[in-house]
mmCIF file of C-alpha atoms and ligand atoms in Angstrom:
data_model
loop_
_atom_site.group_PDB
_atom_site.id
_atom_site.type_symbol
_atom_site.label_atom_id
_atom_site.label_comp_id
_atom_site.label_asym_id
_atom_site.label_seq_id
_atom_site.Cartn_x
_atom_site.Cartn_y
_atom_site.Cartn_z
ATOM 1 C CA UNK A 1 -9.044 11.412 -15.921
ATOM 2 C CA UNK A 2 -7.949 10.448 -12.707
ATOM 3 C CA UNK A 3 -6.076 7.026 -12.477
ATOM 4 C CA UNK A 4 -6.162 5.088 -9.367
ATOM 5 C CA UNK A 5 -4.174 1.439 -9.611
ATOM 6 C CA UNK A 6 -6.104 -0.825 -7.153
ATOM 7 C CA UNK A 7 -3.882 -3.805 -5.888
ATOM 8 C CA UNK A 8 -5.462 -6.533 -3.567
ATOM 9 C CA UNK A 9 -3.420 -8.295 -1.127
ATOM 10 C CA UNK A 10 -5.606 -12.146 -2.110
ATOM 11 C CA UNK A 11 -4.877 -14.034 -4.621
ATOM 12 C CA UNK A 12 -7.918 -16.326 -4.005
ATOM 13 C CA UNK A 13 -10.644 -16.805 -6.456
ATOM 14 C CA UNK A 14 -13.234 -15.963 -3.616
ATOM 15 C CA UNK A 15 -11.541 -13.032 -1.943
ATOM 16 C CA UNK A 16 -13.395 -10.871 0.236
ATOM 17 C CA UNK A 17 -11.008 -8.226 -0.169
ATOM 18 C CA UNK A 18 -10.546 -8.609 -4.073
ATOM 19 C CA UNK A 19 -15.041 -7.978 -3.517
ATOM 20 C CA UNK A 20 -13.967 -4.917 -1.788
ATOM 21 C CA UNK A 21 -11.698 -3.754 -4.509
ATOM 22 C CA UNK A 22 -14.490 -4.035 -7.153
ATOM 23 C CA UNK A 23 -16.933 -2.178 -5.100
ATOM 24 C CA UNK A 24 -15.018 0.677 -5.074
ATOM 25 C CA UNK A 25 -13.871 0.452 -8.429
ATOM 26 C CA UNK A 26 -17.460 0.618 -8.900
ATOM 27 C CA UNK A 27 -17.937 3.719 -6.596
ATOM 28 C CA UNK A 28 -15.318 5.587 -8.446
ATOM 29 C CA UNK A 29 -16.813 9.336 -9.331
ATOM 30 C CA UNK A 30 -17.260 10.307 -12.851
ATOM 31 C CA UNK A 31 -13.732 11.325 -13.754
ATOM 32 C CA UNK A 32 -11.574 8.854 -11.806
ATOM 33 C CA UNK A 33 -10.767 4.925 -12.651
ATOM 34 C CA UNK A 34 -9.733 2.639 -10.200
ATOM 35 C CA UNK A 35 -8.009 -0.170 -12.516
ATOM 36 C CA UNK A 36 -7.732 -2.900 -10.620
ATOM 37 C CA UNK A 37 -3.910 -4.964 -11.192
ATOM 38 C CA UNK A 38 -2.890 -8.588 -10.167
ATOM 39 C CA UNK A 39 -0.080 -9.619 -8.376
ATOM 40 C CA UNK A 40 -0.654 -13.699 -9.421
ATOM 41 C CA UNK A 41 2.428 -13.422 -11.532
ATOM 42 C CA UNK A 42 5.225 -12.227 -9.392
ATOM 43 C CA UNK A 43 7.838 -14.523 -8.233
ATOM 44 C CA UNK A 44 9.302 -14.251 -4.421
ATOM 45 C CA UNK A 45 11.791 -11.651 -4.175
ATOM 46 C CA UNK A 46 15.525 -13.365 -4.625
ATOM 47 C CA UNK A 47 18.103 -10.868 -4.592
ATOM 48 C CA UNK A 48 20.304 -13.190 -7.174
ATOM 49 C CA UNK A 49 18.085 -13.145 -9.392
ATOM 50 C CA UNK A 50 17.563 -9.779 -9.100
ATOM 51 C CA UNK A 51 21.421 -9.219 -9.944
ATOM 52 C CA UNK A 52 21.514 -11.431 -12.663
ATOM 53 C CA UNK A 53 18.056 -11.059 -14.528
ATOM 54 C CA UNK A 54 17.435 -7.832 -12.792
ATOM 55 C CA UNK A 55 13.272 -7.280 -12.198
ATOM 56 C CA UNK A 56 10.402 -9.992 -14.072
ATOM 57 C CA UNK A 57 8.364 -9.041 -16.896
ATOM 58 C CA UNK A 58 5.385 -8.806 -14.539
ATOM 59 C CA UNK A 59 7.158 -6.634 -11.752
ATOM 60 C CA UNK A 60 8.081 -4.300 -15.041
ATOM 61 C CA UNK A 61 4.275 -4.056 -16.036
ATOM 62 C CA UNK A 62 2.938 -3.810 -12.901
ATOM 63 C CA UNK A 63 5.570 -0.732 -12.401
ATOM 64 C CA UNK A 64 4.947 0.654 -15.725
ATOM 65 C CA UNK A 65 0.910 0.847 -14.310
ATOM 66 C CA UNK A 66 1.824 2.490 -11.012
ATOM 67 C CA UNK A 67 4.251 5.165 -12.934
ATOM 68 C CA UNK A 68 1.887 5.917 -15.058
ATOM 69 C CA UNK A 69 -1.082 6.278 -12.332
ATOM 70 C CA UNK A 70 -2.254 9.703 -10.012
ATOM 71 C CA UNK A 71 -2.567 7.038 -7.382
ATOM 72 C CA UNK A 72 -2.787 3.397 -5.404
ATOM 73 C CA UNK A 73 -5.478 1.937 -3.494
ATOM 74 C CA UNK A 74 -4.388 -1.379 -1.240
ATOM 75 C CA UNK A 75 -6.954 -3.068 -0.309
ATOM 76 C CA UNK A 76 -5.536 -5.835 2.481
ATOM 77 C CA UNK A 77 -6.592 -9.132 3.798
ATOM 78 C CA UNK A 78 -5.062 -8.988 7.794
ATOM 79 C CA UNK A 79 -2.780 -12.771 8.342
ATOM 80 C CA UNK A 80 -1.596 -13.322 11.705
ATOM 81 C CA UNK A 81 -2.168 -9.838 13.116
ATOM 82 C CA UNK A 82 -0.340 -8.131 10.080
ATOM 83 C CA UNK A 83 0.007 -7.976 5.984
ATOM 84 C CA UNK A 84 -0.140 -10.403 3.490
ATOM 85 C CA UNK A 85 3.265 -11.989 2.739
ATOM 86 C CA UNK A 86 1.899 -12.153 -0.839
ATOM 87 C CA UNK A 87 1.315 -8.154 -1.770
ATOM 88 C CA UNK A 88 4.567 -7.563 0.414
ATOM 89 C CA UNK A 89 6.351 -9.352 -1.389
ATOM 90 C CA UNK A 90 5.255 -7.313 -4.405
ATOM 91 C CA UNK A 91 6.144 -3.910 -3.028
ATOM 92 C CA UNK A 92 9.339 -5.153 -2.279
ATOM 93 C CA UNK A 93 10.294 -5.965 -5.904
ATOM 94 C CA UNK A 94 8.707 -2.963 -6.721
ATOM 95 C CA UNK A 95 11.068 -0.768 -4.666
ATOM 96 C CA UNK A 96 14.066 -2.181 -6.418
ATOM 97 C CA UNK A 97 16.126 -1.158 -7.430
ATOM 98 C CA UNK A 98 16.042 1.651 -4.758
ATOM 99 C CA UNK A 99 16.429 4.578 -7.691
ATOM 100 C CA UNK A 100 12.452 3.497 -9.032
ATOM 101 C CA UNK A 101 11.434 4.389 -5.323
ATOM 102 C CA UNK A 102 11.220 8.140 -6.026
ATOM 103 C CA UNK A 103 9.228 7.913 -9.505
ATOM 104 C CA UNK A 104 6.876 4.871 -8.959
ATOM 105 C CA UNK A 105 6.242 6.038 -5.215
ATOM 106 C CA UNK A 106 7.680 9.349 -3.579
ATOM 107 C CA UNK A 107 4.626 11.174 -2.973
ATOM 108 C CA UNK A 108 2.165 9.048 -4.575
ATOM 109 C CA UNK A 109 -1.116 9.377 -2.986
ATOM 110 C CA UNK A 110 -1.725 5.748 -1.043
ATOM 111 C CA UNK A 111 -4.772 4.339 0.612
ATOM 112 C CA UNK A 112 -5.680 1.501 2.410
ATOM 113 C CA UNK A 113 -9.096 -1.026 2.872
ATOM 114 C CA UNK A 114 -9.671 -4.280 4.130
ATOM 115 C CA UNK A 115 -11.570 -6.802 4.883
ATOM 116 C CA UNK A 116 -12.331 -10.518 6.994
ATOM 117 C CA UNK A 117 -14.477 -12.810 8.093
ATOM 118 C CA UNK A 118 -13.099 -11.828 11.409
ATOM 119 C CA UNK A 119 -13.918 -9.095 13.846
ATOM 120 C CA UNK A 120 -10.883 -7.511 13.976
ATOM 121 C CA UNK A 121 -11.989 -5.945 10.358
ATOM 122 C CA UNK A 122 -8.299 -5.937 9.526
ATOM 123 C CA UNK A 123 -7.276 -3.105 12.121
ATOM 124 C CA UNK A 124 -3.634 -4.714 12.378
ATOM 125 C CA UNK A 125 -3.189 -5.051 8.818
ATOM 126 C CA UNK A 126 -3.829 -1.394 7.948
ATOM 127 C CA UNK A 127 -1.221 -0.405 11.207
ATOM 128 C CA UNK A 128 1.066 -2.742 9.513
ATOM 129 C CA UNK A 129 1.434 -1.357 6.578
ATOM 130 C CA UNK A 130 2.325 2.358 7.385
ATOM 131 C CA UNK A 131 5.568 1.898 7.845
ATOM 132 C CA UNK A 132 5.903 0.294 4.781
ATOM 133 C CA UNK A 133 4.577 3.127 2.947
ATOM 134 C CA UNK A 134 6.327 5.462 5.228
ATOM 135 C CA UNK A 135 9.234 3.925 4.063
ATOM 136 C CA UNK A 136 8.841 4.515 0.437
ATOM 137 C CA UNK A 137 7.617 8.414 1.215
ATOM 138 C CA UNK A 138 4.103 7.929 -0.222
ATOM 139 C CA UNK A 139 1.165 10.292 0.614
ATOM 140 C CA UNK A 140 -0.972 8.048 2.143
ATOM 141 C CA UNK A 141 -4.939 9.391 2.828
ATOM 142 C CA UNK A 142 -6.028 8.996 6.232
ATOM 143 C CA UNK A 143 -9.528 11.159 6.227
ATOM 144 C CA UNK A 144 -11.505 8.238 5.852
ATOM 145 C CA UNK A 145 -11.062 4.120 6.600
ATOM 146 C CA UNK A 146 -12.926 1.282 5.260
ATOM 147 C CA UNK A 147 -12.541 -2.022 8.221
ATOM 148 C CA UNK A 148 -15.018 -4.507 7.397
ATOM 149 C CA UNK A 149 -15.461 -7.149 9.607
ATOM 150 C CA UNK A 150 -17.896 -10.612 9.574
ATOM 151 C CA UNK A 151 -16.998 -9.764 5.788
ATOM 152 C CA UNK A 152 -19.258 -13.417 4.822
ATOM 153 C CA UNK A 153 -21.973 -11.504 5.739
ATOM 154 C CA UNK A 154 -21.138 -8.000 3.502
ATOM 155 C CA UNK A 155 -20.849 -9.605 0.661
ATOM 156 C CA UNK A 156 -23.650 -11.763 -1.310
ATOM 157 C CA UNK A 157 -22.629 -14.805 -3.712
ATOM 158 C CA UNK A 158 -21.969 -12.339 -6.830
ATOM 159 C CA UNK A 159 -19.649 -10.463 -4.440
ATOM 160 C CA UNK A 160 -21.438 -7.079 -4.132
ATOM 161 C CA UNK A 161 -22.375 -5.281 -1.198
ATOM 162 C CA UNK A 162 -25.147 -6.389 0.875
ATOM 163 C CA UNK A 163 -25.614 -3.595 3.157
ATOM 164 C CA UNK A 164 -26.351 0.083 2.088
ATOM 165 C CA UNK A 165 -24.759 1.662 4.783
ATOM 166 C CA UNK A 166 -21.534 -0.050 3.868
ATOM 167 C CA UNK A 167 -22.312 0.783 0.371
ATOM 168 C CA UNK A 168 -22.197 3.938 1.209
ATOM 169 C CA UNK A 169 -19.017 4.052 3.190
ATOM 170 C CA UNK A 170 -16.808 2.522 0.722
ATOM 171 C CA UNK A 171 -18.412 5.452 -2.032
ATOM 172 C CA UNK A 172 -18.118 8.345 0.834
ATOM 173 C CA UNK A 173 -13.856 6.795 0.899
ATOM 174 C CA UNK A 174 -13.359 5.935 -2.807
ATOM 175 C CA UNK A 175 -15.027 9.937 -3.439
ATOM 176 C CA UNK A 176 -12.700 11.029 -0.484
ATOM 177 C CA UNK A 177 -9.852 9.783 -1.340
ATOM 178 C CA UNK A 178 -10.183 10.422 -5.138
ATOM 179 C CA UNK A 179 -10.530 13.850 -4.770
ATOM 180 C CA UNK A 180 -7.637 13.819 -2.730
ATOM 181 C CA UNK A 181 -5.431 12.080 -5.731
ATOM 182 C CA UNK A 182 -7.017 15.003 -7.907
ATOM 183 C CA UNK A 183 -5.578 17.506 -5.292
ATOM 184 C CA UNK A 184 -2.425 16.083 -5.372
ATOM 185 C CA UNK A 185 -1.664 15.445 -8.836
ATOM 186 C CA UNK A 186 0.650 19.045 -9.416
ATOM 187 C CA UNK A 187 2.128 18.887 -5.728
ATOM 188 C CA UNK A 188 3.874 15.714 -6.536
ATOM 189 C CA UNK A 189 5.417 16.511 -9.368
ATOM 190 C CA UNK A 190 7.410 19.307 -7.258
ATOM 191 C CA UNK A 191 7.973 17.053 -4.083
ATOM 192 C CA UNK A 192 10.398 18.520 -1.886
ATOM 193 C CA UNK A 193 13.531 17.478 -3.226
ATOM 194 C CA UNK A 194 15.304 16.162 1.039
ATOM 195 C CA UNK A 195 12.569 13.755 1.532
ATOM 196 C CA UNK A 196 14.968 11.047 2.637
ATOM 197 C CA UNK A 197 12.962 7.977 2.060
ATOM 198 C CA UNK A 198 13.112 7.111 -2.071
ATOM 199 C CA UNK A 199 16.634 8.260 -2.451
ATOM 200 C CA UNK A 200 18.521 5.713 -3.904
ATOM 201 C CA UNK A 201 22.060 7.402 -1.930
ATOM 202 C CA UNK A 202 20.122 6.178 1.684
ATOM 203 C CA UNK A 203 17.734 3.558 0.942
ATOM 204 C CA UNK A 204 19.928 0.578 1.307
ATOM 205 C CA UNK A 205 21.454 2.079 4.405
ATOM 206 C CA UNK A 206 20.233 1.582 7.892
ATOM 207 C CA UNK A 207 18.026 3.943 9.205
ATOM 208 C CA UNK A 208 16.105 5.183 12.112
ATOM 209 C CA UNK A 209 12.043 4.643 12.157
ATOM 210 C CA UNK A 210 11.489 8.588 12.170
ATOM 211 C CA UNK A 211 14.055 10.736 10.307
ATOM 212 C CA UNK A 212 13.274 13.554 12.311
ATOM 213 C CA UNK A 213 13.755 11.853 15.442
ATOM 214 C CA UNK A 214 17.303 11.239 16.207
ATOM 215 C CA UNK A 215 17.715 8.055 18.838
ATOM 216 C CA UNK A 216 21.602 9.103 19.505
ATOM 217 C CA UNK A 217 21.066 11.529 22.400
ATOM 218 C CA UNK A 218 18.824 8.900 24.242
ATOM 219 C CA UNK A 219 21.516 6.360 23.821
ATOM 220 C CA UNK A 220 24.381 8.167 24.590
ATOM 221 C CA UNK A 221 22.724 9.279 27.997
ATOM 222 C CA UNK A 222 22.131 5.783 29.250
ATOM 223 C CA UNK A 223 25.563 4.595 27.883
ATOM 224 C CA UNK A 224 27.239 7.215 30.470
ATOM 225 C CA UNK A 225 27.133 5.609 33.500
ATOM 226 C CA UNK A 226 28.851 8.902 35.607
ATOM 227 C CA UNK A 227 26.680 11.566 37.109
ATOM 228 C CA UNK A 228 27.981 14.959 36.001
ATOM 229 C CA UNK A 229 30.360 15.984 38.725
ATOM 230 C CA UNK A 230 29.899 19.984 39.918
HETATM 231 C C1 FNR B 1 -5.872 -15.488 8.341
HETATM 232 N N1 FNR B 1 -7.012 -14.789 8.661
HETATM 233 C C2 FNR B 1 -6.966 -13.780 9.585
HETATM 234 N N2 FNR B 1 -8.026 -12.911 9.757
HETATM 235 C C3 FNR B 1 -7.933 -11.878 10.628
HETATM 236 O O1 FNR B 1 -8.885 -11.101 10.760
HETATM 237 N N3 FNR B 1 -6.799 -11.709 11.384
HETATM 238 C C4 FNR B 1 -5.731 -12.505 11.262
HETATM 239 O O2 FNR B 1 -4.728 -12.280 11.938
HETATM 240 C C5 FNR B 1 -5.797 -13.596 10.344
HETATM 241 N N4 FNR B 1 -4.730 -14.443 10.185
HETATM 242 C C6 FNR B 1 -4.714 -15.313 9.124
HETATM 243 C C7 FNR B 1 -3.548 -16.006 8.806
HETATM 244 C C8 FNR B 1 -3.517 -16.808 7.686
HETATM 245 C C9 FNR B 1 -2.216 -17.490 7.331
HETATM 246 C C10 FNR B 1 -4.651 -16.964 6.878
HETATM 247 C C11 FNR B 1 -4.614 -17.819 5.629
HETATM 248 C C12 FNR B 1 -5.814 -16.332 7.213
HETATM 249 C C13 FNR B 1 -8.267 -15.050 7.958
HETATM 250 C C14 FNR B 1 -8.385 -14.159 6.727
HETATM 251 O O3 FNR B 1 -8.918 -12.915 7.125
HETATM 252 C C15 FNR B 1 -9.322 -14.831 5.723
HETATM 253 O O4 FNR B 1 -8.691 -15.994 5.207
HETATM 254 C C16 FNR B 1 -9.705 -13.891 4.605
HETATM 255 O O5 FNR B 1 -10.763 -14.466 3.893
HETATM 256 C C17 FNR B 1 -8.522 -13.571 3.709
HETATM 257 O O6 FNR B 1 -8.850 -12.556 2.812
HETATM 258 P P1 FNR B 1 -9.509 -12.864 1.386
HETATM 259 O O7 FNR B 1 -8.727 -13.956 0.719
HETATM 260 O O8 FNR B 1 -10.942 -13.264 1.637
HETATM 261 O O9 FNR B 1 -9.440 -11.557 0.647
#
């Protein structure tokens, strides 16, 4: 069986997106489970409490789910052009401390839906989060996107999916991207060992955006104010 955790950046009881994340629970192909996990119960991140308590009971869970998973599906309200402070926050206590990055995300096949009663069917959100993941060196899936817009008018009362065409999109990604999980589920256990992001030795340090991309030789050209002299 292939697991899939499904976190949803809403914690309200009517949340479009939390619809979203049931539909393609529902979609899931024989063989894969998307369990769906709450973030209601984590605190906000404090960094003292952190040192003296060190990580809630409910970040512990929620990390003992992901570990334990093939894969994670974020499905993501858009606030203010960009993420929810609410599932951020989540992430963030689940990347500490920074030597948990590599086995709860290093690799880990990632995908990301959304949905509002906007038009902007959460375009900004998804953007905003791939540095984030990025950051943590997930895998994220980028063959097929779910951006519902107008979502009050996807959705009935019961919170299923009015429209068969968007039906049929979310099943067509959930399928996608599950097989995709499947594909990946012996690669990550042999990750390349010099993927920077998840090592706890760097991931307090600053770094650059891009690894691969050193900013240095643009800087020290501009900081040289001298033409080379023949
Ligand atoms: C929003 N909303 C919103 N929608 C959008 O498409 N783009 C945006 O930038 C924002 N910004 C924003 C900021 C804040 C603080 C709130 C509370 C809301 C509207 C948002 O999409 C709407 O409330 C959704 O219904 C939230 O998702 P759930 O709870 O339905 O899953």
């Amino acid at each position: 069986m292939t697991t899939i955790i499904g976190l949803c950046g809403s914690l309200r009881r009517g949340s479009f997106n939390l619809m979203l994340l049931h539909a393609a629970a529902d979609a899931a192909p024989a063989g894969t489970s998307i369990e769906i996990e709450s973030i209601r119960e984590i605190p906000l991140y404090d960094g003292d409490f952190e040192a003296e308590h060190g990580s809630p009971p409910s970040v512990d869970r929620l990390k003992r789910r992901i570990a334990g998973a093939d894969g994670v599906l974020i499905v993501t309200p858009e606030y203010n052009g960009s993420m929810p402070g609410v599932l951020k926050n989540a992430i963030d206590w689940l990347s500490r401390p920074p030597s948990d990055i590599g086995r709860l995300f290093r690799a880990r096949p990632v995908a990301l839906m959304g949905a509002t009663p906007g038009r902007g069917a959460t375009a900004l959100s998804q953007a905003a989060w791939l540095p984030v993941l990025r950051s943590l060196g997930m895998r994220p899936w980028f063959e097929g996107s779910v951006l519902i817009s107008e979502a009050s008018t996807v959705f009935d009362r019961n919170g299923r999916v009015i429209d068969a065409a968007v039906q049929n999109r979310i099943r067509t990604f959930v399928e996608g991207f599950a097989t995709f999980v499947e594909a990946q589920r012996g690669s990550r256990l042999v990750a390349a060992p010099n993927v920077t992001a998840g090592s706890p030795s760097n991931h307090d340090q600053p770094r650059p955006p891009f690894p691969n991309l050193s900013l240095s030789p643009l800087v020290s050209a501009s900081s040289d104010p001298s033409p080379a002299k023949s």
